[in-house]
XYZ file of C-alpha atoms in Angstrom:
783
model
C 101.328 112.789 110.213
C 101.727 110.441 113.133
C 100.725 106.970 114.135
C 100.126 106.626 117.787
C 101.508 103.547 119.469
C 98.114 101.916 119.361
C 95.655 100.721 121.859
C 96.948 101.305 125.236
C 100.196 102.076 123.653
C 103.170 102.688 125.799
C 104.856 105.287 123.694
C 104.339 108.642 122.002
C 103.058 108.842 118.423
C 105.117 106.997 115.877
C 105.931 108.725 112.634
C 103.957 107.709 109.570
C 105.443 109.258 106.447
C 105.312 112.081 105.811
C 106.509 112.858 109.281
C 105.497 115.956 111.187
C 108.476 117.894 112.423
C 109.105 117.275 116.071
C 106.924 114.198 116.401
C 108.855 111.356 118.030
C 109.483 108.013 116.516
C 108.298 105.029 118.437
C 111.488 103.109 118.962
C 111.895 100.933 121.916
C 109.135 101.910 124.242
C 106.532 100.790 121.711
C 108.146 97.502 121.030
C 109.034 97.222 124.578
C 106.000 97.101 126.756
C 104.480 93.737 126.527
C 101.812 92.216 128.571
C 102.286 92.340 132.208
C 99.682 92.467 134.882
C 99.819 93.959 138.335
C 96.552 94.010 140.207
C 96.544 96.050 143.347
C 94.748 95.594 146.617
C 95.021 98.038 149.514
C 96.295 96.670 152.757
C 93.744 95.628 155.366
C 92.240 98.622 157.105
C 93.522 101.076 154.527
C 91.303 103.770 153.128
C 90.817 105.040 149.644
C 93.134 107.870 150.524
C 95.720 105.354 151.641
C 95.455 103.593 148.294
C 95.408 106.706 146.156
C 96.294 109.786 148.143
C 95.120 112.725 146.120
C 97.420 115.110 147.905
C 100.153 113.184 149.612
C 100.725 110.410 147.103
C 100.491 106.720 147.773
C 101.137 103.279 146.381
C 98.803 101.055 144.418
C 99.561 97.675 145.891
C 98.485 94.087 145.551
C 99.007 90.831 143.713
C 98.015 90.261 140.122
C 94.526 88.832 139.951
C 93.606 89.659 143.542
C 90.251 91.278 144.434
C 89.311 93.432 147.351
C 87.656 91.286 150.033
C 85.429 93.982 151.487
C 85.215 97.550 152.737
C 84.913 100.743 150.716
C 88.480 101.081 149.518
C 88.885 100.956 145.730
C 90.545 97.984 144.118
C 92.843 99.088 141.313
C 94.256 96.638 138.763
C 97.007 97.825 136.450
C 97.377 95.526 133.450
C 100.591 96.247 131.568
C 100.391 95.130 127.962
C 102.238 94.946 124.720
C 100.411 96.219 121.692
C 99.063 93.781 119.134
C 99.708 90.452 120.855
C 97.175 87.578 120.711
C 98.344 85.952 123.946
C 98.333 89.353 125.606
C 94.842 90.113 124.308
C 93.407 86.815 125.567
C 95.017 87.284 128.969
C 93.648 90.829 129.352
C 90.160 89.723 128.340
C 90.244 86.834 130.792
C 91.520 89.059 133.597
C 88.804 91.656 133.027
C 86.119 88.985 133.012
C 87.464 87.762 136.343
C 87.871 91.191 137.926
C 84.592 92.661 136.621
C 85.692 96.302 137.058
C 83.179 99.172 137.115
C 85.442 101.363 134.976
C 88.246 100.553 132.522
C 90.994 103.090 131.877
C 92.864 102.580 128.613
C 95.970 104.333 127.376
C 94.753 106.550 124.576
C 93.488 110.089 123.821
C 90.660 111.180 126.153
C 88.970 113.006 123.271
C 87.949 109.559 122.011
C 85.805 108.690 125.049
C 82.606 109.582 123.197
C 83.568 107.270 120.299
C 83.837 104.113 122.407
C 80.159 103.053 121.960
C 80.770 102.709 118.216
C 82.932 99.679 119.010
C 79.694 97.794 119.747
C 78.329 98.432 116.240
C 78.291 95.199 114.185
C 79.717 97.145 111.237
C 82.849 98.058 113.213
C 85.441 95.558 112.069
C 89.107 95.898 113.091
C 91.740 96.775 112.119
C 90.631 100.341 112.756
C 92.301 103.415 114.187
C 91.406 106.499 116.134
C 92.301 109.566 114.100
C 92.925 112.935 115.716
C 93.458 115.942 113.485
C 93.533 119.690 113.765
C 90.641 121.229 111.772
C 92.049 123.537 109.160
C 95.475 121.910 109.389
C 95.062 118.190 108.614
C 98.823 117.830 108.248
C 98.791 117.682 112.038
C 97.209 114.308 112.616
C 97.831 111.212 114.691
C 96.541 107.642 114.555
C 95.991 105.108 117.349
C 95.585 101.748 115.522
C 93.729 98.716 116.916
C 93.557 95.129 115.674
C 91.233 92.420 116.950
C 94.259 90.860 118.662
C 95.217 94.116 120.388
C 94.837 93.903 124.189
C 93.341 97.389 124.300
C 90.707 96.498 121.701
C 89.735 93.464 123.734
C 89.458 95.700 126.794
C 87.121 98.019 124.849
C 85.119 95.058 123.557
C 84.706 93.637 127.058
C 83.615 97.015 128.445
C 80.971 97.752 125.791
C 79.558 94.230 126.090
C 79.448 94.406 129.894
C 78.080 97.951 129.959
C 81.166 99.232 131.775
C 82.403 102.793 131.400
C 85.601 103.261 129.374
C 87.911 106.243 129.750
C 91.074 106.894 127.802
C 93.835 108.059 130.095
C 96.804 109.148 127.963
C 97.856 112.737 127.364
C 95.109 114.429 125.295
C 95.675 114.712 121.569
C 95.129 118.449 121.941
C 98.466 118.590 123.766
C 100.186 115.801 121.812
C 99.701 117.564 118.468
C 100.873 120.856 119.929
C 104.051 119.453 121.483
C 107.365 118.672 119.867
C 107.544 115.248 121.460
C 110.878 113.612 122.148
C 111.848 110.165 120.841
C 112.016 107.062 122.983
C 115.281 105.222 122.722
C 115.096 102.262 125.145
C 113.958 98.801 124.192
C 112.946 97.038 127.417
C 111.795 93.899 125.617
C 115.164 93.671 123.884
C 116.898 94.047 127.240
C 114.798 91.289 128.817
C 115.288 89.008 125.814
C 119.042 89.542 125.936
C 119.065 88.752 129.651
C 117.202 85.530 128.877
C 119.795 84.538 126.274
C 117.734 85.340 123.167
C 119.090 87.277 120.203
C 115.562 87.866 118.850
C 113.191 89.843 121.133
C 110.162 88.826 119.057
C 110.923 85.131 119.472
C 111.489 85.543 123.219
C 108.158 87.297 123.597
C 106.323 84.672 121.554
C 107.784 81.845 123.632
C 107.036 83.562 126.926
C 103.569 85.005 126.276
C 101.995 84.605 122.853
C 102.406 80.830 122.672
C 101.442 80.312 126.314
C 98.960 82.941 127.430
C 98.836 81.867 131.076
C 97.751 84.634 133.441
C 100.681 83.979 135.755
C 103.083 84.928 133.008
C 101.747 88.430 133.164
C 102.883 88.821 136.737
C 106.350 87.615 135.813
C 106.615 90.128 132.975
C 105.341 92.873 135.265
C 108.080 92.105 137.773
C 110.666 91.964 134.995
C 109.530 95.306 133.553
C 109.682 96.864 137.004
C 113.245 95.625 137.355
C 114.224 96.990 133.929
C 112.783 100.376 134.780
C 114.408 100.555 138.204
C 116.299 103.820 138.569
C 114.707 105.294 135.445
C 113.449 108.864 135.845
C 110.840 109.885 133.275
C 111.249 113.252 131.634
C 109.960 115.150 128.627
C 106.809 113.858 126.958
C 107.013 110.550 128.826
C 106.782 112.361 132.165
C 103.798 114.388 130.936
C 101.954 111.302 129.746
C 102.468 109.379 132.944
C 101.457 112.393 135.044
C 98.218 112.623 133.084
C 97.553 108.884 133.475
C 97.890 109.235 137.241
C 95.552 112.230 137.244
C 92.874 110.230 135.404
C 93.330 107.374 137.872
C 92.864 109.725 140.814
C 89.754 111.228 139.205
C 88.222 107.773 138.737
C 88.623 107.204 142.485
C 87.141 110.592 143.313
C 84.165 109.835 141.045
C 83.316 106.891 143.292
C 84.541 103.944 141.254
C 85.532 101.083 143.504
C 86.836 98.481 141.058
C 89.172 100.080 138.537
C 91.139 98.359 135.773
C 93.920 100.196 133.939
C 95.227 98.856 130.611
C 98.491 100.479 129.628
C 101.884 99.737 128.163
C 103.912 97.622 130.565
C 106.669 100.236 130.510
C 104.302 102.631 132.282
C 103.164 100.114 134.896
C 105.698 101.124 137.591
C 104.750 104.784 137.095
C 101.105 104.001 137.894
C 101.738 101.790 140.901
C 103.801 104.519 142.543
C 101.590 107.614 142.936
C 103.421 110.817 143.888
C 101.503 113.745 145.410
C 98.862 115.060 143.030
C 100.229 118.582 143.305
C 103.459 117.479 141.647
C 101.623 116.132 138.593
C 99.384 119.202 138.444
C 102.399 121.494 138.341
C 103.926 119.411 135.533
C 100.759 119.561 133.421
C 99.981 123.229 134.005
C 100.312 125.536 130.999
C 100.836 122.898 128.280
C 100.394 124.127 124.689
C 97.060 123.118 123.229
C 95.295 122.997 119.861
C 91.723 122.249 118.895
C 91.342 118.674 117.630
C 88.633 116.524 116.072
C 88.499 112.760 116.611
C 87.002 109.903 114.637
C 87.430 106.234 113.720
C 88.972 105.297 110.359
C 89.690 101.941 108.693
C 93.187 100.547 109.082
C 95.115 97.688 107.499
C 97.272 94.841 108.709
C 100.006 96.137 106.443
C 100.053 99.402 108.407
C 100.372 97.427 111.653
C 103.585 95.856 110.427
C 106.831 97.182 111.834
C 108.354 96.861 108.347
C 106.006 99.604 107.199
C 107.687 102.100 109.511
C 105.226 101.828 112.396
C 107.384 101.787 115.512
C 104.839 99.971 117.703
C 104.104 97.471 114.957
C 104.691 93.751 114.925
C 106.597 91.782 112.330
C 103.683 89.547 111.375
C 100.187 90.958 112.013
C 98.563 88.306 109.819
C 100.205 85.546 111.863
C 99.143 87.163 115.146
C 95.581 87.521 113.876
C 95.582 83.821 113.079
C 96.883 82.882 116.525
C 94.123 84.924 118.149
C 91.349 83.552 115.932
C 92.568 79.933 116.049
C 93.734 79.075 119.568
C 93.114 75.365 118.831
C 95.370 73.592 116.323
C 96.829 76.857 114.924
C 99.667 75.155 113.023
C 97.412 72.791 111.124
C 94.986 75.574 110.227
C 97.784 77.934 109.132
C 99.453 75.480 106.793
C 96.067 74.482 105.362
C 95.420 78.135 104.539
C 98.899 78.409 103.013
C 98.110 75.449 100.759
C 94.876 77.146 99.699
C 96.759 80.352 98.803
C 99.216 78.391 96.654
C 96.423 76.463 94.925
C 94.742 79.762 94.010
C 97.918 80.615 92.094
C 97.832 77.305 90.240
C 100.541 75.571 92.289
C 99.911 71.863 93.008
C 99.686 71.302 96.777
C 98.019 68.178 98.168
C 96.703 67.201 101.583
C 99.779 65.005 101.971
C 101.939 68.109 101.583
C 100.055 69.803 104.414
C 100.371 66.779 106.724
C 104.115 66.541 106.171
C 104.558 70.274 106.606
C 102.754 70.149 109.970
C 104.969 67.281 111.124
C 108.083 69.185 110.088
C 106.998 72.395 111.861
C 106.189 70.534 115.082
C 109.491 68.664 114.941
C 111.463 71.868 114.420
C 109.748 73.444 117.442
C 110.564 70.406 119.587
C 114.215 70.454 118.507
C 114.442 74.137 119.384
C 112.693 73.752 122.719
C 109.762 76.000 121.814
C 106.322 75.462 123.414
C 104.641 75.844 120.018
C 105.849 76.061 116.451
C 106.300 79.736 115.695
C 106.295 81.692 112.476
C 109.883 80.741 111.664
C 109.084 77.021 111.976
C 105.901 77.100 109.884
C 107.661 79.229 107.265
C 110.558 76.790 107.008
C 108.121 73.901 106.781
C 106.130 75.656 104.063
C 109.308 76.456 102.140
C 110.595 72.884 102.249
C 107.336 70.979 101.675
C 104.563 73.172 100.256
C 106.776 75.416 98.103
C 109.508 72.863 97.362
C 112.174 75.508 97.916
C 110.606 78.144 95.646
C 111.298 81.552 97.220
C 108.634 83.277 95.136
C 105.970 80.982 96.540
C 107.229 81.673 100.067
C 107.028 85.421 99.385
C 103.439 84.947 98.235
C 102.526 83.296 101.540
C 104.311 86.066 103.407
C 102.467 88.815 101.564
C 99.026 87.212 101.744
C 99.184 85.658 105.211
C 102.127 86.740 107.370
C 101.470 90.446 106.957
C 97.970 90.093 105.578
C 95.794 92.230 103.371
C 92.855 92.920 105.665
C 91.218 96.342 105.592
C 88.999 97.301 108.504
C 85.596 98.971 108.313
C 83.853 101.635 110.380
C 80.061 102.050 110.602
C 78.180 104.774 108.781
C 77.353 106.389 112.119
C 81.030 107.245 112.629
C 81.700 111.009 112.595
C 82.933 111.951 109.124
C 83.413 115.105 107.127
C 80.772 115.368 104.376
C 83.344 114.596 101.689
C 84.222 111.271 103.323
C 80.557 110.326 103.585
C 79.882 111.250 99.959
C 82.858 109.177 98.792
C 81.470 106.178 100.651
C 78.172 106.655 98.823
C 79.989 106.977 95.498
C 81.938 103.788 96.155
C 78.684 101.931 96.669
C 77.118 103.518 93.587
C 79.906 102.480 91.218
C 80.449 99.199 93.064
C 84.136 99.746 93.878
C 85.011 98.422 97.310
C 88.082 99.899 99.055
C 90.550 97.118 99.780
C 94.051 96.919 101.177
C 94.914 94.332 98.531
C 96.215 95.807 95.292
C 93.737 94.880 92.549
C 93.711 95.539 88.823
C 90.633 96.866 87.035
C 90.266 97.134 83.266
C 87.621 99.676 82.291
C 85.712 100.003 79.019
C 84.646 103.647 78.841
C 81.844 102.779 76.427
C 80.048 101.191 79.382
C 78.277 103.695 81.668
C 79.376 102.001 84.902
C 83.035 101.847 83.874
C 82.918 105.465 82.726
C 81.583 106.528 86.148
C 84.314 104.531 87.855
C 86.961 106.235 85.743
C 85.580 109.675 86.539
C 85.516 108.945 90.284
C 89.135 107.777 90.292
C 90.304 110.790 88.277
C 88.411 113.154 90.597
C 90.055 111.617 93.634
C 93.428 112.040 91.940
C 92.635 115.734 91.502
C 92.035 115.897 95.273
C 95.328 114.225 96.146
C 93.736 110.870 97.001
C 95.467 108.414 94.615
C 93.258 105.414 95.365
C 93.870 104.270 91.793
C 96.997 104.515 89.653
C 96.822 104.099 85.891
C 98.829 101.502 84.017
C 99.236 100.491 80.383
C 95.826 99.432 79.100
C 95.392 96.027 77.527
C 94.486 96.339 73.878
C 94.164 99.498 71.802
C 91.618 102.262 71.732
C 90.983 105.420 73.695
C 87.949 103.777 75.291
C 90.136 101.540 77.478
C 91.685 102.337 80.835
C 93.534 100.066 83.236
C 93.885 100.872 86.927
C 95.544 99.417 89.992
C 93.473 100.141 93.108
C 94.813 100.022 96.670
C 93.237 101.866 99.603
C 95.626 103.233 102.218
C 94.609 104.582 105.646
C 96.256 107.950 105.136
C 93.731 108.674 102.395
C 91.238 109.527 105.146
C 93.506 112.356 106.244
C 93.802 113.518 102.635
C 89.991 113.527 102.382
C 89.727 115.602 105.537
C 92.185 118.067 104.051
C 90.318 118.095 100.735
C 87.007 118.725 102.535
C 87.854 122.435 102.407
C 87.140 122.327 98.644
C 83.591 120.991 98.872
C 81.159 118.461 100.298
C 80.971 116.166 97.252
C 83.749 114.516 95.295
C 82.808 116.245 92.033
C 82.319 119.629 93.658
C 85.581 119.456 95.596
C 87.521 118.289 92.517
C 86.060 121.142 90.449
C 86.997 123.702 93.084
C 90.493 122.261 93.296
C 90.873 122.401 89.496
C 89.756 126.036 89.427
C 92.343 126.830 92.083
C 95.082 125.054 90.088
C 94.167 127.118 87.013
C 96.089 129.990 88.594
C 99.345 128.241 87.684
C 101.682 130.425 85.626
C 103.089 127.433 83.716
C 101.423 126.674 80.401
C 102.331 122.962 80.355
C 100.731 122.513 83.792
C 97.557 124.188 82.553
C 97.279 121.977 79.453
C 97.851 118.911 81.623
C 95.095 120.250 83.885
C 92.710 120.386 80.914
C 93.358 116.719 80.272
C 92.728 115.908 83.941
C 89.483 117.898 83.929
C 88.250 116.019 80.881
C 89.176 112.648 82.307
C 87.444 113.527 85.590
C 84.468 115.092 83.766
C 84.562 118.459 85.519
C 82.586 120.717 83.142
C 82.230 123.416 85.798
C 86.003 123.844 86.030
C 86.920 123.458 82.352
C 85.932 126.951 81.096
C 88.150 128.694 83.635
C 91.081 126.433 82.807
C 90.652 127.042 79.064
C 90.540 130.807 79.618
C 93.699 130.541 81.666
C 95.402 128.642 78.819
C 94.408 131.277 76.274
C 95.702 134.042 78.539
C 99.011 132.284 79.248
C 99.529 131.217 75.621
C 98.990 134.764 74.411
C 101.645 136.062 76.776
C 104.132 133.198 76.599
C 106.627 133.664 73.780
C 108.917 130.815 74.827
C 108.669 128.084 72.172
C 109.767 125.385 74.616
C 106.827 126.153 76.862
C 104.452 125.880 73.926
C 106.008 122.594 72.810
C 105.741 121.145 76.332
C 102.090 122.193 76.527
C 100.858 120.853 73.179
C 100.905 117.038 73.767
C 98.570 117.099 76.781
C 96.163 119.416 74.988
C 96.067 117.153 71.924
C 95.520 114.064 74.071
C 92.633 115.835 75.749
C 91.192 116.644 72.326
C 91.527 112.991 71.340
C 89.242 111.918 74.210
C 86.516 114.340 73.150
C 84.215 111.954 71.283
C 84.428 109.219 73.920
C 83.743 111.491 76.885
C 81.174 113.808 75.340
C 83.272 116.976 75.647
C 83.776 119.734 73.107
C 86.864 119.589 70.909
C 89.961 121.567 71.747
C 91.218 121.695 68.178
C 91.358 125.478 67.692
C 93.555 125.981 70.751
C 95.874 123.161 69.695
C 96.106 124.528 66.135
C 97.007 127.947 67.480
C 99.781 126.520 69.646
C 101.169 124.467 66.755
C 101.241 127.491 64.458
C 103.286 129.437 66.992
C 105.600 126.448 67.500
C 106.264 126.136 63.756
C 106.980 129.839 63.493
C 109.418 129.910 66.367
C 111.124 126.496 66.130
C 114.026 127.451 63.867
C 115.252 130.354 66.038
C 114.832 128.184 69.148
C 117.399 125.707 67.750
C 120.217 128.228 67.676
C 123.109 128.051 70.113
C 122.063 124.921 72.022
C 124.509 123.148 74.278
C 124.385 119.373 74.779
C 121.855 119.445 77.639
C 119.612 121.928 75.859
C 119.799 119.860 72.670
C 118.716 116.745 74.531
C 115.825 118.654 76.097
C 114.802 119.967 72.685
C 114.967 116.444 71.251
C 112.367 115.276 73.809
C 110.148 118.255 73.020
C 110.348 117.607 69.252
C 109.389 113.970 69.805
C 106.481 115.055 71.979
C 105.171 117.503 69.389
C 105.630 114.960 66.596
C 103.596 112.401 68.506
C 100.882 114.994 69.154
C 100.785 116.108 65.513
C 100.080 112.501 64.493
C 96.703 112.925 66.240
C 95.921 116.201 64.470
C 94.785 116.920 60.923
C 97.499 119.364 59.908
C 100.171 119.816 57.261
C 102.233 122.415 59.098
C 104.689 120.267 61.021
C 106.622 118.194 58.474
C 107.336 121.140 56.118
C 108.674 123.040 59.128
C 111.058 120.163 59.926
C 112.083 119.875 56.262
C 112.931 123.544 56.260
C 115.346 123.246 59.150
C 116.828 119.808 58.295
C 119.589 121.220 56.119
C 120.242 124.343 58.146
C 123.808 124.910 59.223
C 124.639 125.056 62.888
C 122.085 122.526 64.113
C 123.237 120.283 66.973
C 124.027 116.824 65.630
C 121.485 115.220 67.984
C 118.633 117.401 66.733
C 119.605 117.193 63.043
C 119.809 113.403 63.164
C 116.401 113.137 64.803
C 114.762 115.526 62.340
C 116.182 113.569 59.378
C 114.876 110.310 60.861
C 111.370 111.779 61.356
C 111.306 113.016 57.754
C 112.651 109.700 56.465
C 110.039 107.652 58.329
C 107.274 109.958 57.092
C 108.559 109.871 53.506
C 108.869 113.654 53.630
C 112.508 114.173 52.715
C 112.916 116.760 49.938
C 112.842 115.325 46.444
C 116.192 114.004 45.372
C 117.425 113.841 48.937
C 118.799 110.483 50.102
C 119.098 109.474 53.745
C 122.227 107.403 53.128
C 123.909 110.424 51.566
C 122.892 112.584 54.523
C 124.310 110.013 56.933
C 127.549 109.730 54.987
C 127.904 113.505 54.968
C 127.248 113.719 58.742
C 129.881 111.054 59.380
C 132.492 112.324 56.996
C 136.024 112.884 58.336
C 135.430 116.603 58.167
C 133.005 116.432 61.094
C 134.262 115.960 64.657
C 133.669 112.377 65.838
C 131.556 113.600 68.785
C 129.155 115.434 66.474
C 128.908 112.425 64.182
C 128.102 110.192 67.148
C 125.446 112.665 68.314
C 123.918 112.741 64.825
C 123.777 108.969 64.770
C 122.215 108.889 68.254
C 119.492 111.287 67.138
C 118.872 109.381 63.898
C 118.772 105.932 65.466
C 116.746 106.875 68.551
C 113.650 105.647 66.739
C 114.905 102.044 66.802
C 117.585 99.823 65.300
C 115.560 97.814 62.779
C 116.426 100.381 60.130
C 120.046 99.191 60.225
C 118.913 95.579 59.907
C 116.882 96.170 56.765
C 118.957 98.854 55.022
C 122.385 97.478 54.155
C 123.641 100.849 52.849
C 122.974 102.583 56.185
C 124.592 99.765 58.118
C 127.597 99.901 55.818
C 127.885 103.653 56.382
C 127.794 103.271 60.155
C 130.217 100.341 60.056
C 132.642 102.174 57.799
C 132.568 105.253 60.024
C 133.236 103.232 63.155
C 136.082 101.203 61.682
C 137.651 104.372 60.329
C 137.900 106.095 63.724
C 141.254 106.459 65.360
C 141.664 104.659 68.725
C 141.548 107.999 70.579
C 138.405 109.176 68.773
C 136.709 105.814 69.352
C 137.309 106.099 73.097
C 135.853 109.618 73.060
C 132.601 108.618 71.336
C 132.180 105.271 73.108
C 129.770 106.610 75.791
C 127.519 108.012 73.065
C 127.649 104.741 71.146
C 126.765 102.744 74.214
C 123.798 105.004 74.924
C 122.614 104.727 71.321
C 122.900 100.975 70.865
C 121.974 100.226 74.465
C 118.532 101.735 73.807
C 117.805 99.121 71.131
C 115.769 96.081 72.043
C 117.903 92.926 72.571
C 116.576 91.235 69.393
C 117.522 94.310 67.359
C 121.056 94.338 68.761
C 121.380 90.629 68.066
C 120.256 90.970 64.428
C 122.616 93.895 63.814
C 125.485 91.843 65.237
C 124.578 88.880 63.032
C 124.545 91.103 59.953
C 127.990 92.488 60.764
C 129.455 89.043 61.543
C 128.061 87.532 58.326
C 130.545 89.451 56.199
C 130.431 92.624 54.117
C 127.447 94.611 55.284
C 126.817 96.089 51.820
C 126.420 93.807 48.774
C 128.744 94.208 45.800
C 126.550 95.540 42.951
C 128.520 93.455 40.393
C 127.961 90.111 42.157
C 124.514 90.687 43.569
C 122.511 89.732 40.464
C 119.249 87.913 41.040
C 118.768 84.272 39.983
C 115.438 84.327 38.124
C 115.021 80.546 38.239
C 115.407 80.438 42.047
C 113.026 83.355 42.488
C 110.318 82.021 40.148
C 108.757 79.691 42.736
C 108.430 82.446 45.331
C 106.946 84.808 42.758
C 104.261 82.273 41.746
C 103.317 81.718 45.391
C 102.927 85.441 46.063
C 100.816 85.885 42.917
C 98.535 83.020 43.995
C 98.071 84.610 47.428
C 97.140 87.890 45.756
C 94.751 86.107 43.349
C 96.696 87.161 40.314
C 98.211 83.832 39.286
């Protein structure tokens, strides 16, 4: 999957994980082509052919901002831009309003020309992105993101408002997705910043353009970019893209346009002002590989515009840039006021006086550093020192909420969508769940119809590979509660396009996907699938999945597979009453019967890794049995507890389960069993494994049972130094799993003296106990 260096981008698609093999990463070129403007005017007496010679080549000439004085020759203005820059966006908009072109060419996929009118829809709210994908193979997809502060978006907005034709002029997506594009390695902006004595290209660009925005600056950057590119010979994908841009420019002239504006990455500006013979470009473009593509608009997020998210053409602070574009007047005061509001929402005390002092500090820092306007570094330092009082967590909160931002764009309903996308939008409205870029927590009560429908929608999307919601530990107890964390990500639209092959509605597609997954040969996957079908309420898919389980269970003789499958099936059965589904008890009972019959042989000849795996399976089955009405399990464990040849880990765990359940055979004593397991006749490693298995249920047992603690303490103190070193890793793993309070109490008991009381000196003092006894009897009403 790719992310195209957005609006009028100057670079090939940037990789958005997961990357498509062969798609280039947007390195320098994307970060490198800031706003520059070169407006061309043919020399006096020249003809259109002189300006743009379709056969013999030519040069697009002129001074930035100039207009043709008269005649029939076309005036061509090439505006070189950097993606996602507020100063750049304002300058491009102002230049277009001055030039009033009759056609605007924008770097982007030509397949999107028909989608431009949607930009005029009031429901279209950036950030948004053009999405190109190959029908039938959605893994081949590319995005071209746009923010409101993107120069290319402002060019589109100007054109649709003025009724001017817009054409995208980059290499078509049909070729881009078929090519193994090569990466771009140069960073022209970094080179210019270094030449200017800056160690931070972003800061240099902000000082030069974003914090100034004068039109004349664009000419300076254009000249600088031309100088940086001097001697550079384009090749590979870059050469193809620039050849196609020139061909679109020539076609615009042939179609009779006389006032043409081109908005492209500044890196490409010299390639469009020098026009070689058309035949050369035609030869270069002839025979390119091609695939069929579909194009649409999709919502985007500020987080996905951030360079930190892996987007090569991204900016470090999209939220900050959005603020600069929306608040050209008094941006520092407005920013720090918003920061104070964010902190107050989190319960942090921030007054108006804090804001005033923070503004003064930011302005002073900018003056000391010789900057035309306080930048992000200055306002962040001011916020840290004054608003946050040095608290880094509060600064991180401002960064997450404001510097990067949490805005999610929106596309109108008239946007081309696959039926599944459109149905999901309807479902989101029906259950009143709004997709947001901000991660939000939702606690659902499944006894309420609306919450139950929300749960089913989220589970169905999970079945389709669209994890809009992720489950977390529910607050409170009860199977009727679910807790979710919801966060919408732009790549979910691609996942929906891919899932559209399963059906036109969310429920129908999820059911078809579940039926397809029922072909899995693994029993544990099938039982987990039953649980997912119940949670998603997919009654059409459930019968096939249950038949598949019966078929696999009848053929699968491996006890481990049955043990791995049982817990999910029992959990699914537990949800039956709440979700109105039929019980799955008979299937679970059948699996448990086969597990009990085959458990003892399955415990023979286990190595350490196999024993640890079996321990997890036994715990899983034991937890599942607690939800079933059965008396099979504990007698099975009692029957194998004393069997010779059991791994120490498994034997210790089985004894602990029986002890906790009060199911040890009559006359059997857990302290005696522990003493026997830790006797000198057993190897120290086996004794340590037995203890690990026994104590894996928690350490409070040692706190409250002095005999067990004495046994463990006596065994440890009786080990030789060599044996102690050998078992130390096992001991650390055992005691390290205890909660800190448990470890502390065990240590206190050991430090307090003999861990087992002397029976001859431990007599009770009846007089001291009498008061406590009377109090307990009064509480029980028996005094």
